[in-house]
mmCIF file of C-alpha atoms and ligand atoms in Angstrom:
data_model
loop_
_atom_site.group_PDB
_atom_site.id
_atom_site.type_symbol
_atom_site.label_atom_id
_atom_site.label_comp_id
_atom_site.label_asym_id
_atom_site.label_seq_id
_atom_site.Cartn_x
_atom_site.Cartn_y
_atom_site.Cartn_z
ATOM 1 C CA MET A 1180 -51.450 -40.681 -29.240
ATOM 2 C CA LEU A 1181 -53.082 -37.577 -27.829
ATOM 3 C CA LYS A 1182 -55.933 -35.649 -29.412
ATOM 4 C CA ASN A 1183 -57.200 -32.175 -28.511
ATOM 5 C CA PHE A 1184 -53.713 -30.663 -28.546
ATOM 6 C CA TRP A 1185 -51.882 -28.238 -30.823
ATOM 7 C CA TYR A 1186 -49.420 -30.064 -33.079
ATOM 8 C CA ALA A 1187 -46.507 -28.488 -34.957
ATOM 9 C CA LEU A 1188 -47.061 -30.214 -38.301
ATOM 10 C CA GLU A 1189 -44.959 -28.470 -40.925
ATOM 11 C CA PHE A 1190 -42.245 -25.895 -41.455
ATOM 12 C CA CYS A 1191 -43.800 -22.577 -42.496
ATOM 13 C CA SER A 1192 -41.318 -22.280 -45.366
ATOM 14 C CA ARG A 1193 -42.600 -25.502 -46.935
ATOM 15 C CA VAL A 1194 -46.113 -24.141 -47.419
ATOM 16 C CA THR A 1195 -46.317 -21.546 -50.179
ATOM 17 C CA PRO A 1196 -49.155 -20.440 -52.506
ATOM 18 C CA GLU A 1197 -47.661 -22.818 -55.080
ATOM 19 C CA THR A 1198 -46.867 -25.708 -52.756
ATOM 20 C CA PRO A 1199 -49.409 -26.890 -50.200
ATOM 21 C CA SER A 1200 -48.291 -29.631 -47.826
ATOM 22 C CA THR A 1201 -50.126 -32.702 -46.573
ATOM 23 C CA ILE A 1202 -49.000 -34.236 -43.296
ATOM 24 C CA ARG A 1203 -50.578 -37.314 -41.820
ATOM 25 C CA CYS A 1204 -51.223 -37.016 -38.090
ATOM 26 C CA LEU A 1205 -53.463 -39.205 -35.906
ATOM 27 C CA GLU A 1206 -54.145 -41.335 -39.021
ATOM 28 C CA GLN A 1207 -55.662 -38.362 -40.878
ATOM 29 C CA ASP A 1208 -54.299 -36.333 -43.773
ATOM 30 C CA ILE A 1209 -54.094 -32.668 -42.873
ATOM 31 C CA VAL A 1210 -53.603 -30.267 -45.774
ATOM 32 C CA MET A 1211 -51.984 -26.876 -45.207
ATOM 33 C CA THR A 1212 -52.290 -24.206 -47.876
ATOM 34 C CA ARG A 1213 -51.161 -20.583 -48.103
ATOM 35 C CA ASP A 1214 -53.007 -17.898 -50.025
ATOM 36 C CA ALA A 1215 -51.412 -15.051 -51.962
ATOM 37 C CA ALA A 1216 -51.768 -12.762 -48.950
ATOM 38 C CA GLY A 1217 -49.744 -15.182 -46.827
ATOM 39 C CA SER A 1218 -52.492 -16.660 -44.660
ATOM 40 C CA VAL A 1219 -52.399 -20.363 -43.893
ATOM 41 C CA THR A 1220 -55.439 -22.635 -43.927
ATOM 42 C CA ALA A 1221 -55.517 -26.199 -42.634
ATOM 43 C CA TYR A 1222 -58.176 -28.788 -43.247
ATOM 44 C CA ASN A 1223 -58.747 -32.511 -42.917
ATOM 45 C CA VAL A 1224 -58.833 -34.311 -46.283
ATOM 46 C CA ALA A 1225 -61.625 -36.489 -44.936
ATOM 47 C CA ARG A 1226 -63.771 -33.356 -44.430
ATOM 48 C CA PRO A 1227 -62.884 -30.897 -47.235
ATOM 49 C CA ASP A 1228 -66.208 -29.079 -46.975
ATOM 50 C CA ASP A 1229 -66.076 -28.763 -43.212
ATOM 51 C CA GLU A 1230 -64.861 -25.718 -41.345
ATOM 52 C CA VAL A 1231 -61.104 -25.296 -41.361
ATOM 53 C CA LEU A 1232 -58.910 -26.491 -38.520
ATOM 54 C CA PRO A 1233 -57.459 -23.874 -36.164
ATOM 55 C CA ALA A 1234 -53.947 -23.120 -37.393
ATOM 56 C CA VAL A 1235 -51.290 -20.651 -36.334
ATOM 57 C CA GLU A 1236 -47.705 -19.966 -37.391
ATOM 58 C CA ARG A 1237 -45.127 -19.829 -34.631
ATOM 59 C CA TYR A 1238 -41.411 -20.659 -34.277
ATOM 60 C CA GLY A 1239 -41.121 -21.468 -37.969
ATOM 61 C CA PHE A 1240 -43.815 -24.136 -37.729
ATOM 62 C CA ILE A 1241 -47.487 -24.333 -38.658
ATOM 63 C CA TRP A 1242 -49.366 -25.505 -35.561
ATOM 64 C CA VAL A 1243 -52.733 -27.174 -36.086
ATOM 65 C CA PHE A 1244 -55.249 -27.944 -33.361
ATOM 66 C CA MET A 1245 -55.977 -31.674 -33.682
ATOM 67 C CA GLY A 1246 -59.324 -31.671 -31.933
ATOM 68 C CA ASP A 1247 -62.322 -33.981 -32.103
ATOM 69 C CA GLY A 1248 -64.816 -31.178 -31.447
ATOM 70 C CA THR A 1249 -65.304 -31.987 -27.759
ATOM 71 C CA ILE A 1250 -62.953 -29.270 -26.464
ATOM 72 C CA PRO A 1251 -62.991 -25.686 -27.745
ATOM 73 C CA VAL A 1252 -59.603 -24.562 -28.963
ATOM 74 C CA GLU A 1253 -59.591 -21.751 -26.398
ATOM 75 C CA ALA A 1254 -59.559 -24.375 -23.628
ATOM 76 C CA ALA A 1255 -56.657 -26.349 -25.108
ATOM 77 C CA ALA A 1256 -53.207 -26.619 -23.566
ATOM 78 C CA PRO A 1257 -51.173 -23.679 -24.867
ATOM 79 C CA ILE A 1258 -48.526 -23.922 -27.556
ATOM 80 C CA PRO A 1259 -45.283 -24.177 -25.564
ATOM 81 C CA VAL A 1260 -42.944 -21.215 -25.313
ATOM 82 C CA TRP A 1261 -39.670 -21.543 -27.254
ATOM 83 C CA PRO A 1262 -37.794 -18.475 -25.972
ATOM 84 C CA GLU A 1263 -34.736 -18.993 -28.194
ATOM 85 C CA TRP A 1264 -36.653 -18.533 -31.446
ATOM 86 C CA ASP A 1265 -37.025 -14.769 -31.151
ATOM 87 C CA ASP A 1266 -33.785 -14.233 -29.236
ATOM 88 C CA PRO A 1267 -31.238 -12.474 -31.477
ATOM 89 C CA ARG A 1268 -28.361 -14.359 -29.847
ATOM 90 C CA TYR A 1269 -29.460 -17.532 -31.626
ATOM 91 C CA GLY A 1270 -28.748 -18.400 -35.246
ATOM 92 C CA GLY A 1271 -29.672 -21.548 -37.113
ATOM 93 C CA HIS A 1272 -33.331 -20.947 -37.907
ATOM 94 C CA GLU A 1273 -32.841 -22.789 -41.189
ATOM 95 C CA VAL A 1274 -31.027 -25.731 -39.624
ATOM 96 C CA LYS A 1275 -33.859 -28.206 -39.727
ATOM 97 C CA GLY A 1276 -34.985 -31.497 -41.147
ATOM 98 C CA ASP A 1277 -37.270 -34.509 -41.078
ATOM 99 C CA TRP A 1278 -36.786 -37.983 -39.703
ATOM 100 C CA TRP A 1279 -39.108 -40.964 -40.024
ATOM 101 C CA TRP A 1280 -39.356 -43.633 -37.344
ATOM 102 C CA LYS A 1281 -41.061 -47.009 -37.524
ATOM 103 C CA ALA A 1282 -42.029 -46.549 -33.892
ATOM 104 C CA ASN A 1283 -44.760 -45.248 -31.637
ATOM 105 C CA VAL A 1284 -44.546 -41.556 -30.757
ATOM 106 C CA ASN A 1285 -44.355 -42.274 -27.028
ATOM 107 C CA ARG A 1286 -41.265 -44.433 -27.536
ATOM 108 C CA VAL A 1287 -39.648 -41.659 -29.564
ATOM 109 C CA VAL A 1288 -40.407 -39.002 -26.933
ATOM 110 C CA GLU A 1289 -39.167 -41.180 -24.087
ATOM 111 C CA ASN A 1290 -35.917 -41.849 -25.898
ATOM 112 C CA GLY A 1291 -35.472 -38.151 -26.590
ATOM 113 C CA CYS A 1292 -35.473 -37.250 -22.921
ATOM 114 C CA ASP A 1293 -33.536 -40.242 -21.636
ATOM 115 C CA ALA A 1294 -30.240 -39.083 -20.143
ATOM 116 C CA ALA A 1295 -28.833 -42.562 -19.528
ATOM 117 C CA HIS A 1296 -28.587 -43.919 -23.062
ATOM 118 C CA THR A 1297 -26.229 -41.256 -24.418
ATOM 119 C CA PRO A 1298 -22.864 -42.807 -23.436
ATOM 120 C CA PHE A 1299 -23.839 -46.144 -24.974
ATOM 121 C CA VAL A 1300 -26.070 -45.383 -27.933
ATOM 122 C CA HIS A 1301 -24.114 -42.285 -28.979
ATOM 123 C CA ALA A 1302 -20.597 -43.521 -28.161
ATOM 124 C CA GLY A 1303 -18.222 -41.867 -30.611
ATOM 125 C CA GLN A 1304 -20.681 -39.043 -31.324
ATOM 126 C CA PHE A 1305 -21.353 -37.101 -28.133
ATOM 127 C CA GLY A 1306 -21.570 -40.050 -25.768
ATOM 128 C CA ASN A 1307 -18.568 -41.172 -23.750
ATOM 129 C CA PRO A 1308 -18.715 -44.896 -22.906
ATOM 130 C CA GLU A 1309 -15.844 -44.457 -20.419
ATOM 131 C CA LEU A 1310 -17.940 -42.138 -18.266
ATOM 132 C CA PRO A 1311 -21.423 -43.627 -18.440
ATOM 133 C CA GLN A 1312 -22.650 -42.655 -14.973
ATOM 134 C CA VAL A 1313 -25.732 -40.465 -14.963
ATOM 135 C CA PRO A 1314 -25.641 -38.259 -11.890
ATOM 136 C CA ASP A 1315 -28.850 -38.111 -9.887
ATOM 137 C CA TYR A 1316 -31.145 -35.471 -11.199
ATOM 138 C CA ASP A 1317 -34.396 -33.859 -10.251
ATOM 139 C CA VAL A 1318 -37.256 -33.519 -12.675
ATOM 140 C CA GLU A 1319 -38.546 -29.962 -12.912
ATOM 141 C CA PHE A 1320 -42.010 -29.095 -14.152
ATOM 142 C CA PRO A 1321 -41.933 -25.606 -15.696
ATOM 143 C CA SER A 1322 -45.681 -25.956 -16.409
ATOM 144 C CA ASP A 1323 -48.452 -28.568 -16.305
ATOM 145 C CA TRP A 1324 -47.436 -29.597 -19.802
ATOM 146 C CA GLU A 1325 -43.698 -30.044 -19.589
ATOM 147 C CA ALA A 1326 -40.883 -31.643 -17.631
ATOM 148 C CA ARG A 1327 -37.125 -31.329 -17.859
ATOM 149 C CA LEU A 1328 -33.939 -32.549 -16.262
ATOM 150 C CA SER A 1329 -30.416 -31.141 -16.080
ATOM 151 C CA VAL A 1330 -27.317 -33.326 -15.971
ATOM 152 C CA GLU A 1331 -23.602 -32.827 -16.447
ATOM 153 C CA LEU A 1332 -22.327 -35.186 -19.127
ATOM 154 C CA HIS A 1333 -18.745 -35.863 -20.200
ATOM 155 C CA PRO A 1334 -18.808 -36.143 -23.967
ATOM 156 C CA PRO A 1335 -15.625 -36.345 -26.005
ATOM 157 C CA ALA A 1336 -14.497 -33.076 -27.624
ATOM 158 C CA PRO A 1337 -16.600 -32.203 -30.659
ATOM 159 C CA LYS A 1338 -15.122 -32.823 -34.084
ATOM 160 C CA GLY A 1339 -14.922 -30.550 -37.129
ATOM 161 C CA ILE A 1340 -15.498 -26.816 -36.873
ATOM 162 C CA PHE A 1341 -17.230 -27.098 -33.491
ATOM 163 C CA GLY A 1342 -14.059 -28.731 -32.128
ATOM 164 C CA LEU A 1343 -11.799 -26.230 -33.865
ATOM 165 C CA GLY A 1344 -13.851 -23.381 -32.427
ATOM 166 C CA ASN A 1345 -13.518 -24.967 -29.041
ATOM 167 C CA LYS A 1346 -9.712 -25.091 -29.355
ATOM 168 C CA MET A 1347 -9.356 -21.586 -30.743
ATOM 169 C CA LEU A 1348 -11.921 -19.712 -28.706
ATOM 170 C CA ARG A 1349 -11.393 -21.441 -25.399
ATOM 171 C CA ARG A 1350 -7.617 -21.767 -25.113
ATOM 172 C CA ASP A 1351 -8.069 -20.968 -21.423
ATOM 173 C CA LEU A 1352 -9.632 -24.389 -20.821
ATOM 174 C CA LYS A 1353 -7.034 -27.030 -20.027
ATOM 175 C CA ASP A 1354 -9.400 -29.886 -19.301
ATOM 176 C CA ARG A 1355 -12.646 -30.338 -21.065
ATOM 177 C CA PRO A 1356 -15.314 -29.229 -18.605
ATOM 178 C CA PRO A 1357 -18.480 -31.280 -18.111
ATOM 179 C CA VAL A 1358 -21.276 -30.314 -20.464
ATOM 180 C CA LEU A 1359 -24.460 -29.171 -18.769
ATOM 181 C CA THR A 1360 -27.244 -30.820 -20.734
ATOM 182 C CA ARG A 1361 -30.961 -30.296 -20.346
ATOM 183 C CA THR A 1362 -33.586 -32.439 -21.956
ATOM 184 C CA GLY A 1363 -37.280 -32.832 -21.484
ATOM 185 C CA TRP A 1364 -40.733 -33.237 -22.951
ATOM 186 C CA GLN A 1365 -43.396 -30.699 -23.804
ATOM 187 C CA LEU A 1366 -46.841 -32.187 -24.380
ATOM 188 C CA PRO A 1367 -48.213 -33.507 -26.570
ATOM 189 C CA ASN A 1368 -45.131 -34.617 -28.517
ATOM 190 C CA LEU A 1369 -42.155 -32.281 -28.282
ATOM 191 C CA ILE A 1370 -38.598 -32.691 -27.079
ATOM 192 C CA ARG A 1371 -36.323 -29.815 -26.128
ATOM 193 C CA LEU A 1372 -32.614 -30.576 -25.881
ATOM 194 C CA GLU A 1373 -30.152 -27.970 -24.611
ATOM 195 C CA VAL A 1374 -26.408 -28.578 -24.720
ATOM 196 C CA ASN A 1375 -24.114 -26.022 -23.086
ATOM 197 C CA LEU A 1376 -20.795 -26.377 -24.879
ATOM 198 C CA SER A 1377 -17.843 -24.240 -23.844
ATOM 199 C CA ILE A 1378 -18.256 -22.186 -27.039
ATOM 200 C CA GLY A 1379 -21.973 -21.616 -26.560
ATOM 201 C CA GLN A 1380 -25.392 -23.153 -26.358
ATOM 202 C CA LEU A 1381 -27.095 -25.528 -28.763
ATOM 203 C CA VAL A 1382 -30.873 -26.022 -28.541
ATOM 204 C CA ILE A 1383 -32.779 -28.584 -30.593
ATOM 205 C CA TYR A 1384 -36.572 -28.812 -30.716
ATOM 206 C CA ASP A 1385 -38.180 -31.967 -32.104
ATOM 207 C CA THR A 1386 -41.830 -32.161 -32.991
ATOM 208 C CA ASN A 1387 -42.671 -35.864 -33.078
ATOM 209 C CA ILE A 1388 -45.783 -36.249 -35.197
ATOM 210 C CA PRO A 1389 -47.869 -39.372 -34.484
ATOM 211 C CA VAL A 1390 -48.635 -40.430 -38.067
ATOM 212 C CA ASP A 1391 -50.231 -43.632 -36.787
ATOM 213 C CA ALA A 1392 -49.666 -45.980 -33.844
ATOM 214 C CA THR A 1393 -46.337 -47.277 -35.155
ATOM 215 C CA THR A 1394 -45.087 -44.444 -37.392
ATOM 216 C CA THR A 1395 -43.660 -41.132 -36.205
ATOM 217 C CA LEU A 1396 -42.433 -38.196 -38.269
ATOM 218 C CA THR A 1397 -39.976 -35.951 -36.464
ATOM 219 C CA LYS A 1398 -39.396 -32.417 -37.663
ATOM 220 C CA TRP A 1399 -36.515 -30.711 -35.898
ATOM 221 C CA VAL A 1400 -34.841 -27.337 -35.730
ATOM 222 C CA SER A 1401 -31.390 -26.684 -34.248
ATOM 223 C CA LEU A 1402 -30.548 -23.234 -32.844
ATOM 224 C CA ARG A 1403 -27.140 -22.122 -31.559
ATOM 225 C CA THR A 1404 -25.442 -19.119 -29.953
ATOM 226 C CA PHE A 1405 -22.040 -19.756 -31.593
ATOM 227 C CA PHE A 1406 -21.003 -19.601 -35.247
ATOM 228 C CA THR A 1407 -24.374 -17.988 -35.878
ATOM 229 C CA GLY A 1408 -23.610 -17.116 -39.496
ATOM 230 C CA THR A 1409 -25.392 -19.070 -42.194
ATOM 231 C CA TRP A 1410 -21.963 -20.342 -43.352
ATOM 232 C CA ALA A 1411 -22.042 -22.814 -40.435
ATOM 233 C CA ASP A 1412 -25.619 -23.989 -40.996
ATOM 234 C CA LYS A 1413 -24.710 -26.881 -43.265
ATOM 235 C CA ASN A 1414 -22.179 -28.178 -40.787
ATOM 236 C CA ALA A 1415 -24.626 -27.837 -37.886
ATOM 237 C CA ALA A 1416 -27.342 -29.645 -39.859
ATOM 238 C CA LYS A 1417 -25.016 -32.528 -40.682
ATOM 239 C CA ARG A 1418 -24.600 -33.338 -36.994
ATOM 240 C CA VAL A 1419 -28.235 -34.191 -36.299
ATOM 241 C CA PRO A 1420 -29.199 -37.165 -38.548
ATOM 242 C CA PRO A 1421 -26.420 -39.452 -37.198
ATOM 243 C CA ILE A 1422 -27.987 -39.001 -33.748
ATOM 244 C CA PHE A 1423 -31.312 -40.270 -35.085
ATOM 245 C CA VAL A 1424 -29.607 -43.169 -36.887
ATOM 246 C CA ALA A 1425 -28.185 -44.369 -33.568
ATOM 247 C CA ASP A 1426 -31.455 -43.805 -31.711
ATOM 248 C CA ALA A 1427 -33.462 -45.670 -34.360
ATOM 249 C CA GLU A 1428 -31.596 -48.901 -33.546
ATOM 250 C CA ILE A 1429 -33.088 -48.721 -30.073
ATOM 251 C CA VAL A 1430 -36.424 -47.025 -30.594
ATOM 252 C CA GLU A 1431 -37.556 -49.125 -33.548
ATOM 253 C CA ASN A 1432 -36.753 -52.388 -31.804
ATOM 254 C CA GLN A 1433 -38.477 -51.803 -28.486
ATOM 255 C CA ARG A 1434 -41.246 -54.258 -27.664
ATOM 256 C CA PRO A 1435 -44.069 -53.913 -26.992
ATOM 257 C CA GLU A 1436 -44.321 -51.214 -29.640
ATOM 258 C CA LEU A 1437 -46.820 -49.267 -27.528
ATOM 259 C CA LEU A 1438 -45.814 -48.027 -24.089
ATOM 260 C CA PRO A 1439 -47.037 -50.328 -21.327
ATOM 261 C CA TYR A 1440 -49.620 -48.717 -19.064
ATOM 262 C CA ASP A 1441 -48.102 -50.287 -15.983
ATOM 263 C CA LEU A 1442 -45.503 -47.882 -14.588
ATOM 264 C CA GLY A 1443 -43.443 -50.677 -13.029
ATOM 265 C CA ALA A 1444 -43.249 -52.723 -16.217
ATOM 266 C CA GLU A 1445 -40.039 -51.291 -17.623
ATOM 267 C CA LEU A 1446 -38.771 -48.419 -15.504
ATOM 268 C CA HIS A 1447 -36.580 -49.433 -12.631
ATOM 269 C CA VAL A 1448 -33.673 -47.102 -12.124
ATOM 270 C CA LYS A 1449 -33.354 -43.599 -10.778
ATOM 271 C CA SER A 1450 -32.411 -42.130 -14.145
ATOM 272 C CA ASP A 1451 -35.827 -43.159 -15.480
ATOM 273 C CA ALA A 1452 -37.523 -40.446 -13.380
ATOM 274 C CA ILE A 1453 -38.371 -38.235 -16.357
ATOM 275 C CA ALA A 1454 -39.880 -41.207 -18.228
ATOM 276 C CA VAL A 1455 -41.900 -42.120 -15.145
ATOM 277 C CA ALA A 1456 -43.225 -38.544 -15.050
ATOM 278 C CA TYR A 1457 -44.111 -38.779 -18.757
ATOM 279 C CA ARG A 1458 -46.014 -42.052 -18.395
ATOM 280 C CA ARG A 1459 -47.789 -40.771 -15.296
ATOM 281 C CA ARG A 1460 -48.923 -37.664 -17.201
ATOM 282 C CA LEU A 1461 -50.026 -39.822 -20.151
ATOM 283 C CA GLY A 1462 -52.048 -41.912 -17.702
ATOM 284 C CA GLU A 1463 -53.762 -38.815 -16.309
ATOM 285 C CA LEU A 1464 -54.577 -37.593 -19.809
ATOM 286 C CA ARG A 1465 -55.905 -41.015 -20.753
ATOM 287 C CA GLU A 1466 -58.217 -40.832 -17.734
ATOM 288 C CA ALA A 1467 -59.310 -37.367 -18.843
ATOM 289 C CA GLY A 1468 -60.242 -38.617 -22.323
ATOM 290 C CA PHE A 1469 -57.290 -37.310 -24.375
ATOM 291 C CA ASP A 1470 -56.356 -40.686 -25.894
ATOM 292 C CA TYR A 1471 -56.948 -40.746 -29.645
ATOM 293 C CA ASP A 1472 -59.115 -43.690 -30.560
ATOM 294 C CA GLY A 1473 -60.012 -43.210 -34.205
ATOM 295 C CA GLU A 1474 -62.058 -40.021 -33.774
ATOM 296 C CA LEU A 1475 -62.369 -37.669 -36.720
ATOM 297 C CA ILE A 1476 -60.336 -34.478 -36.369
ATOM 298 C CA VAL A 1477 -62.709 -31.569 -37.011
ATOM 299 C CA GLY A 1478 -62.703 -27.801 -37.062
ATOM 300 C CA SER A 1479 -63.344 -25.893 -33.882
ATOM 301 C CA ARG A 1480 -64.599 -22.356 -34.100
ATOM 302 C CA PRO A 1481 -63.358 -19.747 -33.949
ATOM 303 C CA ALA A 1482 -60.549 -20.767 -36.249
ATOM 304 C CA LEU A 1483 -57.320 -18.925 -35.588
ATOM 305 C CA VAL A 1484 -55.763 -18.299 -38.937
ATOM 306 C CA SER A 1485 -52.856 -15.951 -39.063
ATOM 307 C CA ALA A 1486 -49.876 -15.203 -41.210
HETATM 308 FE FE1 LIG B 986 -30.425 -40.584 -28.362
#
């Protein structure tokens, strides 16, 4: 678990003047409140009289700087850029939800950017067990804080309205083309998944909140460039939890529960390259003192509080 990073802790819409929200992160209860003017304040329950925690609203989330006071917030890694959020081509801003894992955050993040498990773990959903090969891929590093890979997968045709849309809108396609899929991590805890279907693009962001060493709370939002009307939101939302159900079978049963430090301990095949990059980066951050080890999360002036 990493300290001294910005964490997306709660959906903005869940924090109103009437309804504050408390989210546990790094073993500490963080309360987020909103005043009548719309401004958000975050503080640590363990230190109610202390200065507030830096908090900012972006991409429909409240981001809180989970610092121990050793690094000024100005020197922190930036909040990642999610270009789709403000892009008018994307609908689905309200397609979101929560998922609880009995697993360490690093296991959850690694699973989220693993390209090889899809045909097996998600067979019958978007995985195709008949075409399980993962083509070689390169890991790209768009910044010091993120990595991503691109692969062409061969999922079965989508069901329901996505499938119907596919049939109606893309009559020109005789054979189902491969689906260009991008996945990757953004530190400290985020996954970005991009699926390029023939009818348009689907992008899912997961913020994987390290509640404690063996509990993770994922909050996700799913954006799309097709069927952007709110009428399709319910259908789009329904497609996400079954993915987590299948992943939980794997993620919650991995042992040891914490990621091994030794890079060679579990990762052996080429398709593990993005996980290797993740563990290497975690190792560097551990060396640099970013590992959470029971420190109190405290305010760091100047607090950035904005509506
Ligand atoms: Fe998965």
